[in-house]
mmCIF file of C-alpha atoms and ligand atoms in Angstrom:
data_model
loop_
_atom_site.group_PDB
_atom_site.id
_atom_site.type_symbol
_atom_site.label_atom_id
_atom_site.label_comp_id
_atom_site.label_asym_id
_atom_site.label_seq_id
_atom_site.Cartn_x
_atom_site.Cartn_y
_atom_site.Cartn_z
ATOM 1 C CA UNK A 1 39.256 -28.591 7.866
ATOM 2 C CA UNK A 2 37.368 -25.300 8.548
ATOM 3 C CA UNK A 3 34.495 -25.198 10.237
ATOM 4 C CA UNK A 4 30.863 -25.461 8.492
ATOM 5 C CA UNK A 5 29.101 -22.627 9.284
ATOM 6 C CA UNK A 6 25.368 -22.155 7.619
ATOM 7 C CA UNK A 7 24.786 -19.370 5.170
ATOM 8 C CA UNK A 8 21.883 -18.537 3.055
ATOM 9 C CA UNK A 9 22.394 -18.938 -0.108
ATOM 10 C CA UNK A 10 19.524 -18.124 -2.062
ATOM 11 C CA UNK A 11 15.715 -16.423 -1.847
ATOM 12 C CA UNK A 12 12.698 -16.977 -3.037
ATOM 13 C CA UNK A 13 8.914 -15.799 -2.651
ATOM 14 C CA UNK A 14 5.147 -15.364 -3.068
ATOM 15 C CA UNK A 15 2.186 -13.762 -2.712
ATOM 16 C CA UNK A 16 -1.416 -13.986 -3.544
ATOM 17 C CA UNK A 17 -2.799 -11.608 -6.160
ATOM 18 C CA UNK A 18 -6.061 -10.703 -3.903
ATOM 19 C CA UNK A 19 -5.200 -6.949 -2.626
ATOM 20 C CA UNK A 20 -7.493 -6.558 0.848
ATOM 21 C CA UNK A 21 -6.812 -3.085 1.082
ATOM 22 C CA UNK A 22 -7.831 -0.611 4.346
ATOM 23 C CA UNK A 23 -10.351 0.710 2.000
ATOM 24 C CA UNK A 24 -12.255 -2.640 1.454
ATOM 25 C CA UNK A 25 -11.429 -2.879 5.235
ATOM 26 C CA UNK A 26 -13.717 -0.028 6.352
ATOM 27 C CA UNK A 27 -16.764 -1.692 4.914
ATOM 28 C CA UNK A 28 -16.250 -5.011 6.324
ATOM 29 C CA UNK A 29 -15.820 -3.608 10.046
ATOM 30 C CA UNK A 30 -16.183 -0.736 12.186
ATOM 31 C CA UNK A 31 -12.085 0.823 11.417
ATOM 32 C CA UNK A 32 -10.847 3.372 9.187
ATOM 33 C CA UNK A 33 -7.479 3.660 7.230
ATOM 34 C CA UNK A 34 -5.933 6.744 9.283
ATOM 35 C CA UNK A 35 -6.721 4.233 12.581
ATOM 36 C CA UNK A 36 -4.988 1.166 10.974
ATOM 37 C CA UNK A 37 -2.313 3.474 9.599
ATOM 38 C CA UNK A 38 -1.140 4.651 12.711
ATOM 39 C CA UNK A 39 -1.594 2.273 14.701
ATOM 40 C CA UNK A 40 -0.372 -0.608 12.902
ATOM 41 C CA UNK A 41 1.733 0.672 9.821
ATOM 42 C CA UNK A 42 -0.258 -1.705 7.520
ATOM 43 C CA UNK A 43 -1.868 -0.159 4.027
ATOM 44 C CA UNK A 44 -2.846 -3.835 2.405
ATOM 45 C CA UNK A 45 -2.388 -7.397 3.058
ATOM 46 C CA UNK A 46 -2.856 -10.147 0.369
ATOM 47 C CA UNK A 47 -5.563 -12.835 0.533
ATOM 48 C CA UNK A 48 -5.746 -16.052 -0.910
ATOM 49 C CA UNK A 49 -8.776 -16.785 -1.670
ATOM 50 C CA UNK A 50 -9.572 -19.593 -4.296
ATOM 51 C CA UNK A 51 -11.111 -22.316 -2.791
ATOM 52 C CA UNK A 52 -9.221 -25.585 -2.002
ATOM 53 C CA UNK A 53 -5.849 -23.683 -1.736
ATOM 54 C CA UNK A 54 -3.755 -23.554 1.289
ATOM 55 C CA UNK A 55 -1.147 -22.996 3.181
ATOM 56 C CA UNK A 56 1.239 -25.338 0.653
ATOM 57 C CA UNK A 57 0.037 -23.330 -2.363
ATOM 58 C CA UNK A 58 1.920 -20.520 -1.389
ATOM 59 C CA UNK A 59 4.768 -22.672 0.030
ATOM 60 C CA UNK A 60 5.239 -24.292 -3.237
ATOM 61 C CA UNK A 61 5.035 -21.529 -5.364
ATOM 62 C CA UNK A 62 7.653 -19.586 -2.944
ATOM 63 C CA UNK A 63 10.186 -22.582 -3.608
ATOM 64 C CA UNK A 64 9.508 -22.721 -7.155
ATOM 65 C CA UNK A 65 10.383 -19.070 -7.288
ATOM 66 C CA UNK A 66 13.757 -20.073 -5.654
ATOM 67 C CA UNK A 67 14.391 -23.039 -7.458
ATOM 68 C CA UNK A 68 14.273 -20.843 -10.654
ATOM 69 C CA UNK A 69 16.047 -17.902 -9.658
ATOM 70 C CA UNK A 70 18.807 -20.332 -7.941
ATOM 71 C CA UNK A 71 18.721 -22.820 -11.045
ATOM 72 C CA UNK A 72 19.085 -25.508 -8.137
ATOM 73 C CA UNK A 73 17.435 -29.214 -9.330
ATOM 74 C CA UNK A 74 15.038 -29.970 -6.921
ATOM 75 C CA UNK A 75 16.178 -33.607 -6.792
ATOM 76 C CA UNK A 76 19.400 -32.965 -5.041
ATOM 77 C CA UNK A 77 17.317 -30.709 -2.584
ATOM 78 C CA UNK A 78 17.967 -33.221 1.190
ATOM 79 C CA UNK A 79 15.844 -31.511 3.992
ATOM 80 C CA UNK A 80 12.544 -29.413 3.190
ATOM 81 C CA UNK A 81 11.154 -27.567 6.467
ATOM 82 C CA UNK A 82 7.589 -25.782 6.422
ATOM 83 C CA UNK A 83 7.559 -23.068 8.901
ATOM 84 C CA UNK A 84 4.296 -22.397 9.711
ATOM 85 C CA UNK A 85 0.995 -21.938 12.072
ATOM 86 C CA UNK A 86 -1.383 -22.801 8.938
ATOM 87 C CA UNK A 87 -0.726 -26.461 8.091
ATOM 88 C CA UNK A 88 -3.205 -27.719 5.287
ATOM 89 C CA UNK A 89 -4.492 -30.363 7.282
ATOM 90 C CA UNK A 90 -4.481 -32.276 10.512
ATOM 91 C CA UNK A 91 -2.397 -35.419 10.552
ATOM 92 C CA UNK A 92 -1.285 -35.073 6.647
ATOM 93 C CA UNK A 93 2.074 -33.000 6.669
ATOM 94 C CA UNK A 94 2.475 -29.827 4.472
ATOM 95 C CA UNK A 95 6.225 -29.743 4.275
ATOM 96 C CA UNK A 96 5.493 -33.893 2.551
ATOM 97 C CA UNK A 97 2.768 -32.833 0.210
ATOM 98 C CA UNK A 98 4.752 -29.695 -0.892
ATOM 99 C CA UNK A 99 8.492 -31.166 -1.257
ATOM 100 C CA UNK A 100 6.560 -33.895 -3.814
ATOM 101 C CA UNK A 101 5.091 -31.235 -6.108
ATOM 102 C CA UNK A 102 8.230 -28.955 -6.256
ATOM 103 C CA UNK A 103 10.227 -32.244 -7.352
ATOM 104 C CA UNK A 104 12.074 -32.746 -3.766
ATOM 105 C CA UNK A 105 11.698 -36.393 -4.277
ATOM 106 C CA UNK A 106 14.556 -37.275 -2.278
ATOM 107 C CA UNK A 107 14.150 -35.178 0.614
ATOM 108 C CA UNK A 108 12.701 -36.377 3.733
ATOM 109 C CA UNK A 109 10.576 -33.288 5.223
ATOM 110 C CA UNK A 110 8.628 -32.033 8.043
ATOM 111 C CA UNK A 111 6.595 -28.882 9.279
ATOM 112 C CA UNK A 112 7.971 -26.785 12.161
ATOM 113 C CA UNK A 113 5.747 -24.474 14.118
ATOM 114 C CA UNK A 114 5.898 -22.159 16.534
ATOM 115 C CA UNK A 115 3.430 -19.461 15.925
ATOM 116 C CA UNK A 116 5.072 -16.048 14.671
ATOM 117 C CA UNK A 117 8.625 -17.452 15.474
ATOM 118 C CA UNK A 118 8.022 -20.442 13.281
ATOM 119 C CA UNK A 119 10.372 -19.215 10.520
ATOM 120 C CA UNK A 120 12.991 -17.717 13.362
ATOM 121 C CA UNK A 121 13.171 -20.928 15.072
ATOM 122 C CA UNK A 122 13.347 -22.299 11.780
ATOM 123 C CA UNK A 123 16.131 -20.824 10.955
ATOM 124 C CA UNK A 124 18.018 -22.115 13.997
ATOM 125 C CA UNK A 125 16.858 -25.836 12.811
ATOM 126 C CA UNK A 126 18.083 -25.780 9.126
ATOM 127 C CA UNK A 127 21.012 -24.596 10.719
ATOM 128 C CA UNK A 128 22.290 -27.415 12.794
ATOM 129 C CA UNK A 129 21.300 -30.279 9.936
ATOM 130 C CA UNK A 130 24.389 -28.266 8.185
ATOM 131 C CA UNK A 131 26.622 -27.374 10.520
ATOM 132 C CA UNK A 132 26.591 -31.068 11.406
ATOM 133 C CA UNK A 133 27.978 -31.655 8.270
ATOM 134 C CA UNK A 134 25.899 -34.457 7.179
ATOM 135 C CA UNK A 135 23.584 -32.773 5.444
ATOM 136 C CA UNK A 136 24.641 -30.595 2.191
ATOM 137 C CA UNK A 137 21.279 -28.350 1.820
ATOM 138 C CA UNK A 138 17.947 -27.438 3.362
ATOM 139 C CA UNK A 139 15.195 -25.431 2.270
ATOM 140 C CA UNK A 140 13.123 -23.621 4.477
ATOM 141 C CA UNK A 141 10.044 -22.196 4.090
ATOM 142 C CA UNK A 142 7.976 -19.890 6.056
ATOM 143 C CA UNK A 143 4.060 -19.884 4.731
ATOM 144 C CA UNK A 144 1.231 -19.437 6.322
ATOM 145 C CA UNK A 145 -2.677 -18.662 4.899
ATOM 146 C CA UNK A 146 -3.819 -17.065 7.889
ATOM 147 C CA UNK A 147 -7.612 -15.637 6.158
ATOM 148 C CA UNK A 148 -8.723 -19.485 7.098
ATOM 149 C CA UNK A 149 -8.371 -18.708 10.797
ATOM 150 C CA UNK A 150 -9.660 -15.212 10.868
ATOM 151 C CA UNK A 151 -12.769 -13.713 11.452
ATOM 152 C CA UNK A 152 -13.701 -10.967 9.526
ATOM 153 C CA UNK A 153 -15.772 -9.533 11.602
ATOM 154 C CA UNK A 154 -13.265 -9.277 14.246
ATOM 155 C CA UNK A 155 -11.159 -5.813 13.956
ATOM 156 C CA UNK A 156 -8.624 -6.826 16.606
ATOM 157 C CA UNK A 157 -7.182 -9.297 14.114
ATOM 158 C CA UNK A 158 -8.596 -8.738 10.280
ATOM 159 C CA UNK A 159 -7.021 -5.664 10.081
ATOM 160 C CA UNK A 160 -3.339 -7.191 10.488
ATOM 161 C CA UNK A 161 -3.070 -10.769 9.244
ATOM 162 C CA UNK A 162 -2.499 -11.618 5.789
ATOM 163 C CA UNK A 163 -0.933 -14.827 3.994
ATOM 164 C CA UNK A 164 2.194 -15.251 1.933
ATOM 165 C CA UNK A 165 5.782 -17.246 1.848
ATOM 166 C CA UNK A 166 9.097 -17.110 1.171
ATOM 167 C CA UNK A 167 11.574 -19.550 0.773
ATOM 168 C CA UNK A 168 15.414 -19.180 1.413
ATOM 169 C CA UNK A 169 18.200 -21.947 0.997
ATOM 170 C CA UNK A 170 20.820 -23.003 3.203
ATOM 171 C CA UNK A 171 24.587 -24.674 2.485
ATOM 172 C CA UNK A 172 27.649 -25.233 4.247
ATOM 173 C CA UNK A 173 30.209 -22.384 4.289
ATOM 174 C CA UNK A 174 33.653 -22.041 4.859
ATOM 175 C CA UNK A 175 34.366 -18.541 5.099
ATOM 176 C CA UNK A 176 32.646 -17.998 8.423
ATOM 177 C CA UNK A 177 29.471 -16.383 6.723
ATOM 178 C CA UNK A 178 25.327 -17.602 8.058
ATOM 179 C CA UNK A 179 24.419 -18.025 11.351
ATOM 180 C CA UNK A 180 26.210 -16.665 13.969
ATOM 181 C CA UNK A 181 24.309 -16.590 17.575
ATOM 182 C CA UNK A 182 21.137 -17.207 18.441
ATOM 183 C CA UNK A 183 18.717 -16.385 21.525
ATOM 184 C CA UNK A 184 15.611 -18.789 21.103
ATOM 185 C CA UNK A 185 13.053 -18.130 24.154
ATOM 186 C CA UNK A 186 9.294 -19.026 24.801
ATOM 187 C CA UNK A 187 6.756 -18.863 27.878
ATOM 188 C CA UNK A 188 3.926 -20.954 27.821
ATOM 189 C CA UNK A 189 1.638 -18.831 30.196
ATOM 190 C CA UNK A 190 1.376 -16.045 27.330
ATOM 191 C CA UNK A 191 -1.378 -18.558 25.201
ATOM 192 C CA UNK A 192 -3.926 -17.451 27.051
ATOM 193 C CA UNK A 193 -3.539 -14.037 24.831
ATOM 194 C CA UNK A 194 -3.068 -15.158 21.854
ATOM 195 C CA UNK A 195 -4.818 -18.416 20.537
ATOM 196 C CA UNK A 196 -7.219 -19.798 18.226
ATOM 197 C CA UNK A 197 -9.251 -22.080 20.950
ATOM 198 C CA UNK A 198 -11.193 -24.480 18.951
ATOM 199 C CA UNK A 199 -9.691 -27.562 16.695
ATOM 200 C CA UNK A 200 -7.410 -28.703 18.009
ATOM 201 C CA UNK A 201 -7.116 -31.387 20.572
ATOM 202 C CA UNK A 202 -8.070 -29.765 23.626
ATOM 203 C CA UNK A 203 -11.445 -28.528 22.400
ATOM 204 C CA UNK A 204 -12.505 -30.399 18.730
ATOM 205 C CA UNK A 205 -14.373 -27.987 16.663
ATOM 206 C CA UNK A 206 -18.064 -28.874 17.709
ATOM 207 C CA UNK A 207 -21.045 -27.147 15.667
ATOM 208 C CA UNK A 208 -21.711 -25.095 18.600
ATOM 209 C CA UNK A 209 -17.590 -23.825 18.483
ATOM 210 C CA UNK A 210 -17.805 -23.017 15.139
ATOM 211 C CA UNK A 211 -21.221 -21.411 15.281
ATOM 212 C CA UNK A 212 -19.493 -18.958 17.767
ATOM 213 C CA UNK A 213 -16.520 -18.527 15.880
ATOM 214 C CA UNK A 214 -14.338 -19.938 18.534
ATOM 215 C CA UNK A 215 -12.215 -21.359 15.911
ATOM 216 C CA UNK A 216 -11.064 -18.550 14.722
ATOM 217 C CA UNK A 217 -7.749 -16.413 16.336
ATOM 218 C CA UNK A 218 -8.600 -14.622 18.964
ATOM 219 C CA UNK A 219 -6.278 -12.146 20.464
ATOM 220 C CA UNK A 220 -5.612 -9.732 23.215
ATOM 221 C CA UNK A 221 -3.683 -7.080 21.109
ATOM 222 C CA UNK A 222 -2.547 -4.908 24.115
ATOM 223 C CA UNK A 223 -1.049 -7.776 26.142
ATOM 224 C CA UNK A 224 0.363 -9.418 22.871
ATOM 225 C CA UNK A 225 1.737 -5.734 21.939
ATOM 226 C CA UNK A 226 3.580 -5.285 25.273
ATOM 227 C CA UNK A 227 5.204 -8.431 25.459
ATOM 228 C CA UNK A 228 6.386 -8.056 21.675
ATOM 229 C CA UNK A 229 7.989 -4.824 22.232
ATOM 230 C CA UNK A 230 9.716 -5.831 25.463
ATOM 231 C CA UNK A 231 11.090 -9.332 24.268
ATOM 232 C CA UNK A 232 11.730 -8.660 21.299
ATOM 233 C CA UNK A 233 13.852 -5.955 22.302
ATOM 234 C CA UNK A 234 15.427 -7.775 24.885
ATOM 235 C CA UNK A 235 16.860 -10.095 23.202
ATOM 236 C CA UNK A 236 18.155 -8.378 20.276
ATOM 237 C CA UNK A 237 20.142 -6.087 22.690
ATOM 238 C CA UNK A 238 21.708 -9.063 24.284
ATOM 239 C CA UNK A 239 22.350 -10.687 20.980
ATOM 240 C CA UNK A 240 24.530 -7.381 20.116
ATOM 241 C CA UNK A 241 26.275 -7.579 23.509
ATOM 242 C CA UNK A 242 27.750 -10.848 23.411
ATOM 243 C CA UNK A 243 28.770 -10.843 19.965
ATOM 244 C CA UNK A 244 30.534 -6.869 20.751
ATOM 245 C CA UNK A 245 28.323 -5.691 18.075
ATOM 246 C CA UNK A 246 27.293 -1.681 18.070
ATOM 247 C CA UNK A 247 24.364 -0.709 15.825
ATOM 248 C CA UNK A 248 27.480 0.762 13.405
ATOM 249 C CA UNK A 249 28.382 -2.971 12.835
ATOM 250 C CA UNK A 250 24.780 -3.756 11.515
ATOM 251 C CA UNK A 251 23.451 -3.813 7.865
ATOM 252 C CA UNK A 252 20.039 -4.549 8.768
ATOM 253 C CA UNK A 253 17.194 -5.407 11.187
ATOM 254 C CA UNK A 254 15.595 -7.909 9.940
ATOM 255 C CA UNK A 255 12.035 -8.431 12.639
ATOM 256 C CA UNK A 256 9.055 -9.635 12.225
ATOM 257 C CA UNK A 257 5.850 -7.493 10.899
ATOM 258 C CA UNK A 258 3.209 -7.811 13.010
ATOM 259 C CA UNK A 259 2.978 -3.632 13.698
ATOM 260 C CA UNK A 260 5.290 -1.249 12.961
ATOM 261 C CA UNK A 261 5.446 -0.133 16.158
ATOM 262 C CA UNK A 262 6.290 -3.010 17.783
ATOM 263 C CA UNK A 263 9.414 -3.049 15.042
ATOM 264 C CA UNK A 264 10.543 0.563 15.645
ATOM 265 C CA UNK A 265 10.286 0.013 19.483
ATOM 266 C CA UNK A 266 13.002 -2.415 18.741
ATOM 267 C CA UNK A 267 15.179 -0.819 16.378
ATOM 268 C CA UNK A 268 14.890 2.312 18.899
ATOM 269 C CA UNK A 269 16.247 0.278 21.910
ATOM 270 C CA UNK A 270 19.199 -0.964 19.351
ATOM 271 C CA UNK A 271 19.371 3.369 18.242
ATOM 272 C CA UNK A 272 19.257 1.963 14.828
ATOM 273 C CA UNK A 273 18.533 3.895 12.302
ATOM 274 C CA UNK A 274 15.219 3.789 9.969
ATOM 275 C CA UNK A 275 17.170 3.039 7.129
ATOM 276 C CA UNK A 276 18.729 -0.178 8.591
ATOM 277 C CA UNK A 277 15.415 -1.441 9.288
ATOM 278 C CA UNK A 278 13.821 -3.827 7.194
ATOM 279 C CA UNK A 279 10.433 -2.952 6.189
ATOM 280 C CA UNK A 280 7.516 -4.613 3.832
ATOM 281 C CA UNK A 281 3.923 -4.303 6.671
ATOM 282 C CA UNK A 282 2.130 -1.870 4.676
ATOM 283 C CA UNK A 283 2.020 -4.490 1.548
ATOM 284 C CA UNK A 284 1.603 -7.730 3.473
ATOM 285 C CA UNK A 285 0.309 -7.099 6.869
ATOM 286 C CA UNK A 286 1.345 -10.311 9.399
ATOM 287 C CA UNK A 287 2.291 -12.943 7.431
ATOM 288 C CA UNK A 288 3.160 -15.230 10.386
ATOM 289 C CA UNK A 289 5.449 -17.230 9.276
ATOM 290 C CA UNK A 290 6.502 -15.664 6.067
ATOM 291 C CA UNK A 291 7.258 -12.042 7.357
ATOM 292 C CA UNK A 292 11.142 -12.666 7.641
ATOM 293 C CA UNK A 293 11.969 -14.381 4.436
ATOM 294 C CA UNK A 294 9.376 -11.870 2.522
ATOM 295 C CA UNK A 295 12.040 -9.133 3.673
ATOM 296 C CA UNK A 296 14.696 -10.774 2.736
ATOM 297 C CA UNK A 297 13.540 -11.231 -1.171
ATOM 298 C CA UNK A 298 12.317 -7.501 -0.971
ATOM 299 C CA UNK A 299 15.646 -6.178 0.458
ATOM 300 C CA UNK A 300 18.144 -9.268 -1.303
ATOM 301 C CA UNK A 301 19.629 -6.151 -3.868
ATOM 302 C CA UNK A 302 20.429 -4.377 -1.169
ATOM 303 C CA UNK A 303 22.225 -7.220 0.873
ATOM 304 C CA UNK A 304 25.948 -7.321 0.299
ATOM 305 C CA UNK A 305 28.655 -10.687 1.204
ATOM 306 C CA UNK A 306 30.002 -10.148 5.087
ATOM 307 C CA UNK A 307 26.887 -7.801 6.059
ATOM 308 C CA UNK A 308 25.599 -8.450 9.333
ATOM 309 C CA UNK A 309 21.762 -8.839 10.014
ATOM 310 C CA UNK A 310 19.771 -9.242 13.441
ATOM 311 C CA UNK A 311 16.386 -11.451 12.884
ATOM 312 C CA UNK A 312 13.822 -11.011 15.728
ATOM 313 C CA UNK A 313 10.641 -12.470 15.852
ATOM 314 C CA UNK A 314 7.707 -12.195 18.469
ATOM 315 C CA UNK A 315 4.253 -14.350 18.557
ATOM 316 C CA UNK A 316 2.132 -16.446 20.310
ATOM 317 C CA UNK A 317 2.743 -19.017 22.611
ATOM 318 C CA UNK A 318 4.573 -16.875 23.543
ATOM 319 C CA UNK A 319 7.611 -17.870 21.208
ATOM 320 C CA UNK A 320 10.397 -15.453 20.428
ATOM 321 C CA UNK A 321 14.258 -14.677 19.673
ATOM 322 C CA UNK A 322 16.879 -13.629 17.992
ATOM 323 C CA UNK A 323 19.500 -14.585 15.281
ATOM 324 C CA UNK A 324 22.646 -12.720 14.231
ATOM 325 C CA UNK A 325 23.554 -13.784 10.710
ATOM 326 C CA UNK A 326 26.279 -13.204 8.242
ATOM 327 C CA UNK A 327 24.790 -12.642 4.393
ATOM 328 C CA UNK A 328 26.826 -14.811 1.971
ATOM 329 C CA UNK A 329 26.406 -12.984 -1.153
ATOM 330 C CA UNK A 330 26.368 -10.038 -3.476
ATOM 331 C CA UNK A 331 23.340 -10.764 -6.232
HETATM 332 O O1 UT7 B 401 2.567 -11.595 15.416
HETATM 333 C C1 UT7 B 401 2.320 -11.520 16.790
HETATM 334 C C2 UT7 B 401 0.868 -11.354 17.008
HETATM 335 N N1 UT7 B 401 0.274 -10.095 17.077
HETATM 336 C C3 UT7 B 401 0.826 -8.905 17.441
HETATM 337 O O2 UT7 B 401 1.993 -8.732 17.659
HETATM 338 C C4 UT7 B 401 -0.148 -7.784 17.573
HETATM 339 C C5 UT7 B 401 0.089 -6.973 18.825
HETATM 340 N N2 UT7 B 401 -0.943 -5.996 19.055
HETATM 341 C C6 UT7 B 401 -1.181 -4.931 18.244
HETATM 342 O O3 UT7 B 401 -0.567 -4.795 17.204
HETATM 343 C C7 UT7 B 401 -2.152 -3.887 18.719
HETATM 344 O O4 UT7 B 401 -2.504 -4.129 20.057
HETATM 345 C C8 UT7 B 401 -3.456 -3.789 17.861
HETATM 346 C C9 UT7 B 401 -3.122 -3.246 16.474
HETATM 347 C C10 UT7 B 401 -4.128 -5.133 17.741
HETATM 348 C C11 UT7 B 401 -4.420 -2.805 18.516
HETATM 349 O O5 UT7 B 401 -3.776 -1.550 18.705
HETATM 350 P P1 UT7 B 401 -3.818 -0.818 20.117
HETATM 351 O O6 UT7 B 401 -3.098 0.446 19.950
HETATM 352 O O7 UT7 B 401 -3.309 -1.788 21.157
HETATM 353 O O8 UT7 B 401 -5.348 -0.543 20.276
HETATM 354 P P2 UT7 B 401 -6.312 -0.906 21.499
HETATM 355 O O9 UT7 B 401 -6.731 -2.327 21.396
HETATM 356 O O10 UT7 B 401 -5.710 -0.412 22.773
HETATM 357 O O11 UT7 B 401 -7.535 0.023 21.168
HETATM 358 C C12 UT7 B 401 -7.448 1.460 21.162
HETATM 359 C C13 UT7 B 401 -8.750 2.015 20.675
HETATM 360 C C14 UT7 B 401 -9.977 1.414 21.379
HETATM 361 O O12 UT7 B 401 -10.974 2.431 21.453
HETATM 362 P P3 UT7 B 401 -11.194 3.294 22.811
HETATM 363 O O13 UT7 B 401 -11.502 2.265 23.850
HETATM 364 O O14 UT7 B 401 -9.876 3.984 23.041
HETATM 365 O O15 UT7 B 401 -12.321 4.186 22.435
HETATM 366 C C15 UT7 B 401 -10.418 0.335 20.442
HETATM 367 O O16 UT7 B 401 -11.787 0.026 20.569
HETATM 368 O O17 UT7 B 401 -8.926 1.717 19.275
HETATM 369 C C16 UT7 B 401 -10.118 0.950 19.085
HETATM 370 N N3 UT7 B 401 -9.858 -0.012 18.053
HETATM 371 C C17 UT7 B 401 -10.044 0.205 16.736
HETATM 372 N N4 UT7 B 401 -10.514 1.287 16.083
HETATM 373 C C18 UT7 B 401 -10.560 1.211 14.748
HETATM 374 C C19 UT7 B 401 -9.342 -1.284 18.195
HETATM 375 N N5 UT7 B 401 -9.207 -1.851 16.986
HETATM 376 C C20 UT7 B 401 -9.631 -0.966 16.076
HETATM 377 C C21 UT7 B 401 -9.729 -0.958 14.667
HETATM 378 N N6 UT7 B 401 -10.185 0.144 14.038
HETATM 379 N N7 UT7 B 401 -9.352 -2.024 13.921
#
């Protein structure tokens, strides 16, 4: 028998209808559109805002859109995996509450996070249940309502997070096509940079905390930037190299949006061209978790069977990687 390789096989996604827009931006905090245009790529994000929504409102309506579009029934659905930094709740699990109300009633489920590289790593996860052979399809979604956590009166992070998912499907193949390689990597000492302090086990939110805002992300944007650009180019150039891949063997670049400069820095030390590189920031800003499989449902027309994509993903923890991955179909 041929081996069982793990492809994607189908996309889905979502977004809130709330445009935050640079404009509204400018009279929230002291920043202006040309300063968040150039330095961070990023026009508008979207916001959910009705109360009592979170993070599995958007992941349910993101694998709703690809149940639909795939015409899959959600009862033969195995594994559902939540990718995210966002989870609706301590203790409860999102991935449980949102596999119920798309119909999953057979899967089991969990939440997988890992900051920014939730979805990457992800990726790597759903993977393995199918190349093991024992499982016969896993969705995995990436969501992630990031407004809860931010302050808006902080412009080192309002101006770049926003909240959204996508949802993308994996099955066994047997032509060779899905994941390829992957370069998974994360450093502990980075959290001091990137973090949102108070709530969770180390410090409980306390009146005082909250008062202060200390539950809230905090970030040191310079720091964070540097390490992004190096790592993330790091490992996609090794990624190439031990798979003999040139940047004329690659379809796309496929990285996280967190600032378009961080992503060019990458595609620059791959001398990719702008054209290969996957690109949605100036609609949805940082969607943690959601960034990668938001591209791929903006870009899936373009995507063609046996095209080769890089992933590469960057956040805190530090977590980051790579994946090289062969698309599966024409649609
Ligand atoms: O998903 C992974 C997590 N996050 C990231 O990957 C984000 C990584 N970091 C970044 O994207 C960037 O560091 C930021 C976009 C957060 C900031 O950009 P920067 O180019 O690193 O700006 P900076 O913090 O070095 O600040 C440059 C100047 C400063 O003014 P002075 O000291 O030069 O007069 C800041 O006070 O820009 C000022 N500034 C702003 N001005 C207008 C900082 N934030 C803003 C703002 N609007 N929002």
């Amino acid at each position: 028998m041929s081996k069982i390789t793990a492809a994607i096989t189908a996309v889905g996604a979502y977004v809130p209808d709330y445009v935050l827009t640079n404009k509204i931006l400018e009279t929230m905090v002291d920043t202006n559109d040309e300063w968040i245009t150039t330095r961070t790529g990023i026009k508008e994000r979207r916001i959910l805002k009705e109360e009592g929504k979170g993070t599995s409102f958007l992941a349910i309506n993101a694998a709703n859109d690809l149940i639909k579009k795939r015409g899959i029934d959600p009862k033969d659905i195995e594994l559902v995996i939540v990718a995210t930094a966002t989870p609706d709740m301590k203790a409860a699990s999102t991935a449980a509450y949102t596999a119920t109300q798309i119909g999953a009633v057979n899967a089991f489920s969990f939440d997988l996070e890992a900051a920014c590289s939730s979805f990457l790593f992800g990726m790597s996860t759903a993977a393995k249940y199918i190349e093991s052979g024992r499982y016969k399809n896993v969705l995995l979604i990436g969501a992630d309502k990031n407004s809860s956590f931010i302050n808006y009166k902080d412009r080192a992070t309002c101006i770049i997070f926003g909240d959204g998912a996508g949802a993308v499907l994996f099955e066994p193949n047997h032509e060779g096509l899905g994941l390829q390689d992957e370069l998974l990597r994360s450093d502990g000492s980075g959290r001091e940079f990137l973090q949102a302090t108070y709530g969770g086990s180390s410090y409980p939110s306390t009146p005082e905390a909250v008062a202060e805002g200390k539950h809230y992300v905090f970030q040191d944007g310079k720091t964070v930037f540097k390490n992004a650009v190096f790592n993330m180019a790091d490992v996609a150039v090794k990624i190439l190299e031990r798979n003999n891949l040139t940047k004329n063997d690659i379809a796309f670049l496929v990285a996280h949006q967190a600032n378009k400069r961080i992503i060019d820095a990458t595609a620059n030390r791959i001398e990719l061209e702008s054209e290969k590189v996957m690109m949605n920031i100036e609609k949805y800003g940082n969607t943690t978790s959601a960034t990668l499989p938001l591209l791929l449902n903006d870009y899936e027309k373009q995507l063609k069977k046996g095209d080769n994509l890089i992933f590469a993903a960057f956040g805190g923890g530090f977590t980051w990687g790579s994946i090289y991955l062969k698309w599966a179909y024409n649609s």
